[in-house]
Amino acid sequence: MNTVYVLWIREIKKYFRSKSRIIGALGQPILFLIAFGYGFQSIFKRAGGGNYIEFLAPGIILMSVLFTGVFSGINLIWDREFGFLKETMAAPVSRFSIILGKTLGGATVALIQGIIVFLLTLIIGFKITNYWLLPIAFIFVFLVSLLFTSLGTTIASMLEDMQGFQLIINFLVMPIFFLSGALFPLTGLPKALKIVARIDPLTYGIDGLRHALIAVHNFSYMVDFLVLFILSIIILSVGTYVFERIQV
Amino acid sequence: MDKEENIIKVSNLTKNFKDFVAVNDISFEVKRGEIFAFLGPNGAGKSTTIKIITTLATPTSGKIEINGHDPLKNKDQTRKSFGIVFQDPSLDDDLTAYENMALHASLYGLPKNIAKSRIQELLEFVELWERRNSFVKTFSGGMKRRLEIARGLLHHPKILFLDEPTIGLDPQTRNHVWSYVKDINEKENMTVFLTTHYMDEAERVADRIAIMDHGKIIATGSSDVLKKKTNTTSLEDAFLALTGKDIREEEASSKDLLRAHRNRFGRR
Ligand SMILES: Nc1ncnc2c1ncn2[C@@H]1O[C@H](COP(=O)(O)OP(=O)(O)OP(=O)(O)O)[C@@H](O)[C@H]1O
Ligand SMILES: [Mg+2]
């Protein structure tokens, strides 16, 4: 347990020490929020969708969580490339506690990033329907953080270098984002796209978050929760399996 | 446990990287409380052997026993038995010297009070106490190495692996480090397994020496035995007599190049 804690703290310390990382990771969501939010506002309203910024905000919050989470896998690649991984691998601690500490650390960072974007959306004019549901919103942001940090760490455990990681991430993260319901409602989509969106795990995070923040949803809280939770556990187990076999 | 018992037993250990044989069917033992040195030209397979013994790499074949445990089957017990200073850098540059030490203490389960006093003792010992709150990325190569040694000595394991610990250190510090190592070796009967390219160090500290070349152990014995065997007067001459005079050509992997680059120019 102590191992999990010290590795968790390490990730968080490193995050707060790199100001460029924090600021850099905020640029994209702000851009999306302003360009899409204001750009599609009137069309969305005319089509009877209501306020687009309100619809978009949960999607953008989770976009930043998705990116931060998956990219935290890079920390593992740095650790391997520059040797610190050997220090943890030679220590008399279980591999599971190492990967769990790292993943929880990365997930916490993604969660913090999501909260910062959430605060930004409030400044831009995002209005929440019911403040009492914020704890539920928080749970969904955390689950999405956990899921995609696990994914990033697992992929990083399988790869030796940065280039491979960048490549896979780009082929994975962009579709996950664009094919989820982050930018558009799932109702009235062509059949094929609807199926893809239902396979995309981010869809369930966005659905749960939208449900809590603006009371719009396609699935129940339970379905959203279970999909994210079970998938996180599966990916984390695969990650542990792969991580245990790393040779340094 | 028996004092005469062999704490490290390796038999017929082989490690292949694709079709290259890095470690070729070696066998040796190290006694409890002994200081054992592995000498050999670049690329002989010293570090690879250490990585396998310390559970960081898997052997192609062979049998190993560390403090009564099999590093393949019983990784956790094996890891509890040793401490290691790696040949390559292994610090976290984004943490301070103190944080690197404290993290190590937690990973090895050192009680808080012992950790605190020992961290101070060791940082003072390697003359980094004043710099304890500086980020490691601001350290010189020698300072980083000193920190790694201090970290390796933090928990007193049954076996201490030191893979070229004194690389890049000035003579004063090297002396200092070896006296300290000899001291805990005597006081706590800690077994020490070291590699070095400095023959004088090996001659001074090691009870027994194994000379390795091209993945094979070609001679074992005390420094005197090796000198006698080769009819030479210094360990260096004995070493050259056994391993020949030509320089080993090493194909540096991309990772090595990256590391070298990083060592020279600092990280990122
Ligand atoms: N991961 C790897 N993949 C392929 N070859 C490797 C790998 N690690 C080591 N080798 C090769 O195995 C051989 C032995 O390397 P090793 O690092 O054990 O040598 P060494 O005796 O420690 O040398 P040095 O004194 O230079 O540290 C070398 O030829 C090296 O290139
Ligand atoms: Mg070596």
XYZ file of C-alpha atoms and ligand atoms in Angstrom:
548
model
C 0.000 0.000 0.000
C 2.891 2.268 0.883
C 4.389 1.620 -2.556
C 1.182 2.674 -4.266
C 1.167 5.845 -2.203
C 4.765 6.916 -2.869
C 4.495 6.256 -6.596
C 1.169 8.095 -6.708
C 2.673 11.128 -4.970
C 5.639 11.026 -7.328
C 3.415 11.406 -10.401
C 1.527 14.283 -8.846
C 4.679 16.101 -7.748
C 6.098 15.794 -11.219
C 2.899 17.150 -12.731
C 2.783 20.244 -10.556
C 6.463 20.872 -11.220
C 6.044 21.100 -14.972
C 4.037 24.237 -15.529
C 4.404 23.888 -19.279
C 2.609 20.560 -19.152
C -0.338 22.025 -17.283
C -0.719 25.051 -19.520
C -0.047 23.120 -22.739
C -2.767 20.640 -21.887
C -5.303 23.415 -21.401
C -4.828 25.070 -24.773
C -6.626 22.457 -26.814
C -9.831 22.235 -24.756
C -10.143 26.012 -24.703
C -9.712 26.151 -28.471
C -12.318 23.436 -29.007
C -14.715 25.011 -26.599
C -14.551 28.396 -28.245
C -14.315 27.328 -31.891
C -16.949 24.586 -31.754
C -19.016 26.072 -28.980
C -19.566 29.424 -30.586
C -19.167 28.142 -34.157
C -22.015 25.645 -34.011
C -24.118 27.458 -31.436
C -26.700 28.889 -33.809
C -27.011 25.857 -36.098
C -27.505 23.628 -33.087
C -30.189 25.881 -31.709
C -31.991 26.112 -35.044
C -31.979 22.326 -35.291
C -33.767 22.218 -31.968
C -30.802 20.936 -29.933
C -30.800 23.711 -27.359
C -27.702 25.419 -26.036
C -24.641 23.896 -27.765
C -22.037 25.121 -25.280
C -23.915 23.347 -22.548
C -24.067 20.210 -24.636
C -20.395 20.453 -25.585
C -18.865 21.286 -22.189
C -18.985 17.743 -20.707
C -17.466 16.403 -23.938
C -14.599 18.883 -23.779
C -13.957 18.223 -20.098
C -13.592 14.532 -20.871
C -11.550 15.233 -23.972
C -8.882 16.781 -21.784
C -9.164 13.856 -19.371
C -8.823 11.403 -22.254
C -5.710 13.079 -23.641
C -4.027 13.637 -20.293
C -4.833 10.099 -19.175
C -3.572 8.275 -22.231
C -0.508 10.486 -22.555
C 0.512 9.809 -18.983
C 1.733 6.497 -20.401
C 4.640 8.546 -21.706
C 5.945 8.855 -18.153
C 6.470 5.125 -18.088
C 8.382 5.304 -21.358
C 10.586 8.086 -19.959
C 11.207 6.053 -16.828
C 12.288 3.128 -18.948
C 14.355 5.181 -21.369
C 16.186 7.097 -18.656
C 16.613 4.278 -16.209
C 14.407 5.044 -13.239
C 12.229 2.055 -14.101
C 15.123 -0.225 -13.065
C 15.017 1.283 -9.593
C 11.366 0.334 -9.155
C 11.701 -3.027 -10.892
C 14.520 -4.185 -8.626
C 12.641 -3.200 -5.479
C 10.958 -5.875 -3.364
C 7.435 -4.692 -4.155
C 4.714 -6.314 -6.222
C 4.474 -5.318 -9.868
C 0.784 -4.710 -9.357
C 1.445 -2.064 -6.708
C 3.914 -0.333 -9.041
C 1.516 -0.152 -11.949
C -1.382 0.742 -9.672
C 0.561 3.615 -8.077
C 1.588 4.945 -11.464
C -1.901 4.585 -12.899
C -3.630 6.188 -9.943
C -1.072 9.014 -10.072
C -1.734 9.580 -13.766
C -5.481 9.291 -13.205
C -5.357 11.895 -10.450
C -3.472 14.234 -12.754
C -6.091 13.685 -15.484
C -8.819 14.290 -12.934
C -7.234 17.569 -11.840
C -6.909 18.580 -15.473
C -10.596 17.751 -16.003
C -11.569 19.875 -13.012
C -9.538 22.812 -14.314
C -11.303 22.572 -17.688
C -14.622 22.302 -15.877
C -13.879 25.563 -14.054
C -12.952 27.160 -17.366
C -16.270 26.107 -18.895
C -18.025 27.827 -15.992
C -16.186 31.030 -16.826
C -17.175 30.747 -20.471
C -20.803 30.486 -19.466
C -21.571 26.827 -18.839
C -24.550 26.439 -16.497
C -25.123 23.290 -14.488
C -28.676 22.140 -13.913
C -28.281 20.763 -10.427
C -25.301 21.417 -8.174
C -26.269 18.534 -5.884
C -25.287 16.124 -8.625
C -21.670 17.349 -8.748
C -20.396 14.353 -6.722
C -21.813 12.052 -9.396
C -20.160 14.129 -12.095
C -16.929 13.824 -10.140
C -17.214 10.032 -10.060
C -17.612 9.883 -13.829
C -14.660 12.169 -14.475
C -12.574 9.977 -12.185
C -13.695 6.747 -13.876
C -12.820 8.118 -17.288
C -9.434 9.235 -15.907
C -8.796 5.778 -14.516
C -9.887 3.994 -17.673
C -7.731 5.977 -20.080
C -4.713 6.217 -17.802
C -4.813 2.429 -17.505
C -4.994 2.237 -21.276
C -2.038 4.590 -21.739
C 0.070 2.763 -19.164
C -0.778 -0.608 -20.662
C 0.177 0.496 -24.158
C 3.379 2.045 -22.815
C 4.265 -1.248 -21.111
C 4.139 -2.995 -24.473
C 6.342 -0.512 -26.303
C 9.981 0.362 -26.045
C 10.108 3.791 -27.571
C 8.414 7.092 -27.962
C 7.679 6.980 -31.689
C 5.662 3.791 -31.430
C 3.708 5.254 -28.570
C 2.893 8.485 -30.423
C 1.744 6.516 -33.439
C -0.602 4.199 -31.576
C -1.960 7.004 -29.497
C -2.850 9.081 -32.523
C -4.593 6.165 -34.171
C -6.478 5.448 -30.994
C -7.178 8.686 -29.195
C -8.576 10.691 -32.094
C -11.187 8.089 -33.083
C -12.112 7.536 -29.444
C -12.763 11.236 -29.098
C -14.480 11.978 -32.394
C -16.649 8.852 -32.485
C -17.975 9.274 -28.966
C -20.924 11.530 -28.321
C -18.604 14.365 -27.308
C -19.486 16.667 -30.198
C -22.927 15.511 -31.333
C -26.023 13.777 -29.931
C -26.295 10.044 -30.546
C -29.950 10.219 -31.530
C -30.593 10.310 -35.251
C -27.129 9.065 -36.243
C -26.674 6.663 -39.170
C -26.788 3.070 -37.982
C -23.077 2.334 -38.488
C -21.972 5.400 -36.563
C -24.390 4.593 -33.788
C -22.872 1.134 -33.378
C -19.356 2.534 -33.331
C -20.347 5.098 -30.733
C -21.752 2.328 -28.567
C -18.472 0.434 -28.730
C -16.501 3.556 -27.839
C -16.053 3.556 -24.041
C -15.779 7.356 -23.896
C -19.434 7.509 -24.979
C -20.480 6.122 -21.591
C -18.319 8.587 -19.681
C -19.796 11.494 -21.575
C -23.295 10.128 -21.160
C -22.875 9.823 -17.405
C -21.322 13.241 -17.081
C -23.971 14.909 -19.211
C -26.611 13.143 -17.191
C -25.207 14.597 -13.962
C -24.456 18.081 -15.264
C -27.258 18.920 -17.689
C -29.727 16.037 -17.244
C -29.380 14.763 -20.824
C -28.629 11.071 -21.369
C -29.137 7.906 -23.411
C -28.231 5.283 -20.817
C -28.768 4.945 -17.089
C -26.100 5.880 -14.530
C -25.742 2.186 -13.770
C -24.942 1.192 -17.335
C -22.442 4.047 -17.727
C -20.803 3.231 -14.424
C -20.520 -0.489 -15.028
C -19.098 -0.152 -18.531
C -16.369 2.231 -17.364
C -15.605 0.377 -14.165
C -15.420 -3.121 -15.606
C -13.396 -2.002 -18.590
C -10.925 -0.201 -16.294
C -10.396 -3.381 -14.296
C -9.902 -5.465 -17.414
C -7.375 -3.056 -18.909
C -5.521 -2.686 -15.628
C -5.257 -6.482 -15.376
C -3.885 -6.727 -18.898
C -1.476 -3.895 -18.045
C -0.227 -5.688 -14.953
C 0.275 -8.882 -16.946
C 2.337 -7.071 -19.587
C 4.217 -4.978 -17.038
C 5.310 -8.038 -15.083
C 7.113 -9.268 -18.154
C 9.093 -6.130 -18.887
C 12.847 -6.706 -18.964
C 15.071 -3.737 -18.279
C 22.016 -20.638 8.473
C 25.459 -22.034 7.868
C 28.207 -19.411 7.665
C 30.039 -21.318 4.941
C 26.991 -21.573 2.747
C 27.095 -20.149 -0.765
C 24.699 -17.230 -0.930
C 24.863 -17.042 -4.737
C 24.907 -20.202 -6.813
C 24.867 -20.031 -10.585
C 25.138 -23.086 -12.776
C 25.249 -23.293 -16.566
C 23.759 -19.852 -17.054
C 23.280 -18.801 -20.673
C 21.686 -15.686 -22.134
C 21.096 -15.206 -25.847
C 19.980 -12.009 -27.534
C 18.532 -13.403 -30.763
C 21.488 -15.374 -32.142
C 24.131 -13.524 -30.107
C 25.366 -15.321 -26.995
C 25.969 -12.682 -24.301
C 26.481 -15.113 -21.423
C 27.775 -18.516 -22.379
C 27.193 -21.385 -19.958
C 28.828 -19.906 -16.861
C 28.874 -21.382 -13.357
C 30.140 -19.847 -10.127
C 29.425 -19.448 -6.439
C 29.773 -16.612 -3.978
C 30.123 -17.292 -0.261
C 28.110 -15.488 2.369
C 30.042 -12.425 3.537
C 32.476 -12.553 0.638
C 33.465 -9.618 -1.581
C 33.396 -11.012 -5.084
C 34.523 -9.109 -8.173
C 33.613 -9.661 -11.796
C 36.253 -8.299 -14.133
C 36.209 -8.362 -17.900
C 36.492 -6.260 -21.037
C 33.538 -4.262 -22.354
C 30.738 -6.490 -23.534
C 31.982 -9.523 -21.606
C 28.508 -10.120 -20.183
C 29.001 -8.865 -16.612
C 25.990 -6.558 -16.458
C 23.807 -9.080 -18.245
C 24.679 -11.688 -15.624
C 23.846 -9.254 -12.830
C 20.515 -8.358 -14.444
C 19.550 -12.009 -14.614
C 20.576 -12.720 -11.028
C 18.592 -9.701 -9.854
C 15.348 -10.721 -11.650
C 15.519 -7.883 -14.176
C 16.077 -10.159 -17.137
C 15.278 -13.798 -17.799
C 17.989 -16.311 -18.679
C 17.856 -18.484 -21.779
C 18.892 -21.449 -19.632
C 20.625 -22.280 -16.383
C 19.973 -22.545 -12.677
C 20.370 -19.767 -10.125
C 19.942 -19.574 -6.390
C 20.135 -16.331 -4.413
C 20.008 -16.517 -0.651
C 18.122 -19.788 -1.108
C 15.626 -18.391 -3.640
C 15.164 -18.941 -7.350
C 15.022 -15.506 -9.061
C 12.775 -16.930 -11.754
C 10.180 -18.521 -9.515
C 10.504 -16.579 -6.322
C 11.031 -13.019 -7.470
C 9.777 -11.233 -4.388
C 11.912 -13.216 -1.952
C 14.917 -12.770 -4.216
C 14.366 -9.023 -4.418
C 14.184 -8.793 -0.652
C 17.675 -10.260 -0.458
C 19.666 -7.717 -2.418
C 20.399 -4.084 -3.141
C 21.901 -2.819 -6.346
C 23.762 0.108 -7.847
C 23.275 -0.054 -11.597
C 25.886 0.709 -14.189
C 23.457 2.943 -16.113
C 21.707 5.969 -14.622
C 18.605 5.145 -12.611
C 17.717 8.324 -10.726
C 14.600 10.408 -11.172
C 15.969 13.706 -12.458
C 12.752 15.572 -11.711
C 12.967 14.820 -8.011
C 15.423 16.234 -5.500
C 18.321 14.255 -4.064
C 16.442 13.848 -0.813
C 13.257 12.723 -2.552
C 15.173 10.085 -4.487
C 16.558 8.739 -1.225
C 13.203 8.856 0.560
C 11.456 7.086 -2.308
C 14.031 4.299 -2.164
C 13.592 3.998 1.603
C 9.829 3.587 1.139
C 10.198 1.049 -1.646
C 12.459 -1.021 0.587
C 10.218 -0.639 3.603
C 12.742 1.080 5.872
C 11.204 2.285 9.142
C 10.780 6.080 9.116
C 13.257 6.908 11.878
C 16.026 4.693 10.525
C 15.395 6.062 7.028
C 15.693 9.623 8.234
C 18.946 9.237 10.077
C 20.503 7.017 7.432
C 19.569 9.353 4.589
C 21.321 12.179 6.393
C 24.326 10.020 7.240
C 24.734 8.848 3.656
C 24.110 12.195 2.002
C 26.736 13.677 4.294
C 28.986 10.772 3.445
C 28.812 11.487 -0.302
C 28.922 15.220 0.397
C 25.489 15.980 -1.000
C 23.706 16.918 2.211
C 23.967 20.628 1.423
C 22.436 19.921 -1.977
C 19.704 17.607 -0.720
C 16.906 19.884 -1.926
C 18.330 20.448 -5.406
C 16.807 18.675 -8.360
C 18.940 15.826 -9.607
C 18.842 17.270 -13.122
C 21.048 20.114 -11.859
C 23.765 17.689 -10.684
C 27.049 16.893 -12.409
C 27.710 13.334 -13.550
C 29.878 12.598 -10.522
C 27.295 14.007 -8.118
C 24.612 11.811 -9.654
C 26.845 8.804 -9.287
C 27.524 9.622 -5.661
C 23.813 9.912 -5.035
C 23.196 6.539 -6.660
C 25.802 4.943 -4.426
C 24.327 6.567 -1.335
C 20.914 5.297 -2.375
C 22.250 1.780 -2.932
C 23.691 1.723 0.592
C 20.498 2.967 2.217
C 18.994 -0.350 3.162
C 21.568 -2.879 4.255
C 20.743 -5.942 2.187
C 22.170 -9.436 2.474
C 23.810 -9.029 -0.916
C 24.892 -5.775 -2.505
C 25.440 -5.647 -6.259
C 27.671 -2.816 -7.429
C 27.947 -2.607 -11.214
C 30.898 -0.287 -11.887
C 29.888 1.919 -8.952
C 32.937 4.159 -9.093
C 32.703 4.972 -12.799
C 33.320 8.685 -13.276
C 34.333 9.356 -9.673
C 37.523 11.068 -8.548
C 40.121 8.981 -6.665
C 39.244 10.506 -3.271
C 35.586 9.560 -3.587
C 36.440 6.101 -4.897
C 38.608 5.417 -1.886
C 35.982 6.717 0.409
C 33.252 4.557 -1.134
C 35.236 1.348 -0.956
C 36.180 1.908 2.689
C 32.512 2.357 3.494
C 31.541 -0.776 1.575
C 34.267 -2.820 3.275
C 33.096 -1.515 6.586
C 29.487 -2.691 6.246
C 30.740 -5.901 4.687
C 32.683 -6.594 7.893
C 30.166 -5.255 10.379
C 27.046 -6.838 8.896
C 28.582 -9.752 7.023
C 27.020 -8.324 3.871
C 28.005 -10.106 0.663
C 29.265 -7.768 -2.051
C 29.199 -8.570 -5.766
C 30.994 -5.910 -7.761
C 32.264 -5.181 -11.222
C 34.902 -2.606 -12.043
C 37.431 -1.693 -14.685
C 39.840 -0.381 -12.062
C 42.165 -3.258 -11.271
C 43.582 -1.567 -8.181
C 40.092 -1.433 -6.655
C 39.473 -5.089 -7.302
C 42.874 -5.993 -5.898
C 42.234 -3.949 -2.791
C 38.691 -4.920 -1.884
C 37.832 -8.262 -3.472
C 38.372 -11.564 -1.675
C 37.881 -13.418 -4.915
C 37.819 -12.398 -8.566
C 36.247 -13.959 -11.638
C 37.497 -12.875 -15.026
C 34.960 -12.948 -17.783
C 35.436 -12.569 -21.506
C 33.104 -13.153 -24.445
C 30.399 -14.493 -22.147
C 32.678 -17.076 -20.483
C 34.388 -17.109 -17.104
C 37.995 -17.783 -17.972
C 39.598 -17.682 -14.523
C 38.580 -17.461 -10.880
C 40.579 -16.930 -7.703
C 42.083 -14.370 -5.375
C 44.246 -11.698 -6.884
C 47.348 -13.630 -5.772
C 46.123 -16.838 -7.330
C 45.457 -15.079 -10.629
C 48.899 -13.493 -10.632
C 50.558 -16.795 -9.887
C 48.548 -18.560 -12.563
C 49.672 -16.090 -15.213
C 53.155 -15.550 -13.857
C 52.633 -11.808 -13.549
C 53.248 -9.273 -10.795
C 50.139 -7.081 -11.011
C 46.453 -7.846 -11.413
C 46.406 -5.625 -14.471
C 49.067 -7.751 -16.169
C 47.253 -10.895 -15.143
C 44.052 -9.484 -16.608
C 45.742 -8.606 -19.895
C 47.473 -11.975 -20.048
C 44.121 -13.698 -19.688
C 41.974 -11.537 -21.931
C 44.460 -10.420 -24.602
C 45.325 -6.920 -25.661
C 42.867 -6.116 -28.420
C 40.069 -3.641 -27.777
C 36.525 -4.987 -27.909
C 34.432 -3.497 -30.628
C 31.020 -2.819 -29.275
C 28.012 -2.110 -31.329
C 26.262 0.445 -29.226
C 22.517 0.035 -29.330
C 20.347 3.059 -29.982
C 19.462 3.132 -26.320
C 23.121 3.333 -25.332
C 23.619 6.193 -27.743
C 20.623 7.975 -26.306
C 21.972 7.460 -22.808
C 25.410 8.683 -23.763
C 23.805 11.681 -25.362
C 21.796 12.363 -22.272
C 24.802 11.992 -20.008
C 26.682 14.518 -22.024
C 24.001 17.100 -22.556
C 21.584 16.568 -19.724
C 18.036 15.396 -20.001
C 15.567 16.499 -22.704
N 19.121 -5.813 -24.428
C 20.131 -6.241 -25.212
N 19.891 -6.591 -26.499
C 20.881 -7.050 -27.283
N 22.153 -7.208 -26.894
C 22.454 -6.884 -25.630
C 21.469 -6.387 -24.724
N 22.058 -6.152 -23.527
C 23.353 -6.486 -23.684
N 23.601 -6.928 -24.932
C 24.907 -7.391 -25.455
O 25.402 -8.380 -24.588
C 26.809 -8.256 -24.442
C 27.159 -8.172 -22.969
O 26.736 -6.922 -22.453
P 26.971 -6.502 -20.936
O 26.292 -5.222 -20.742
O 26.586 -7.641 -20.073
O 28.547 -6.307 -20.913
P 29.461 -5.849 -19.714
O 30.374 -6.979 -19.421
O 28.646 -5.343 -18.605
O 30.286 -4.686 -20.404
P 30.748 -3.245 -19.847
O 32.045 -3.449 -19.156
O 30.930 -2.454 -21.089
O 29.679 -2.749 -18.986
C 27.213 -7.020 -25.236
O 27.749 -7.428 -26.467
C 25.928 -6.272 -25.448
O 25.932 -5.585 -26.675
Mg 28.375 -3.588 -17.700
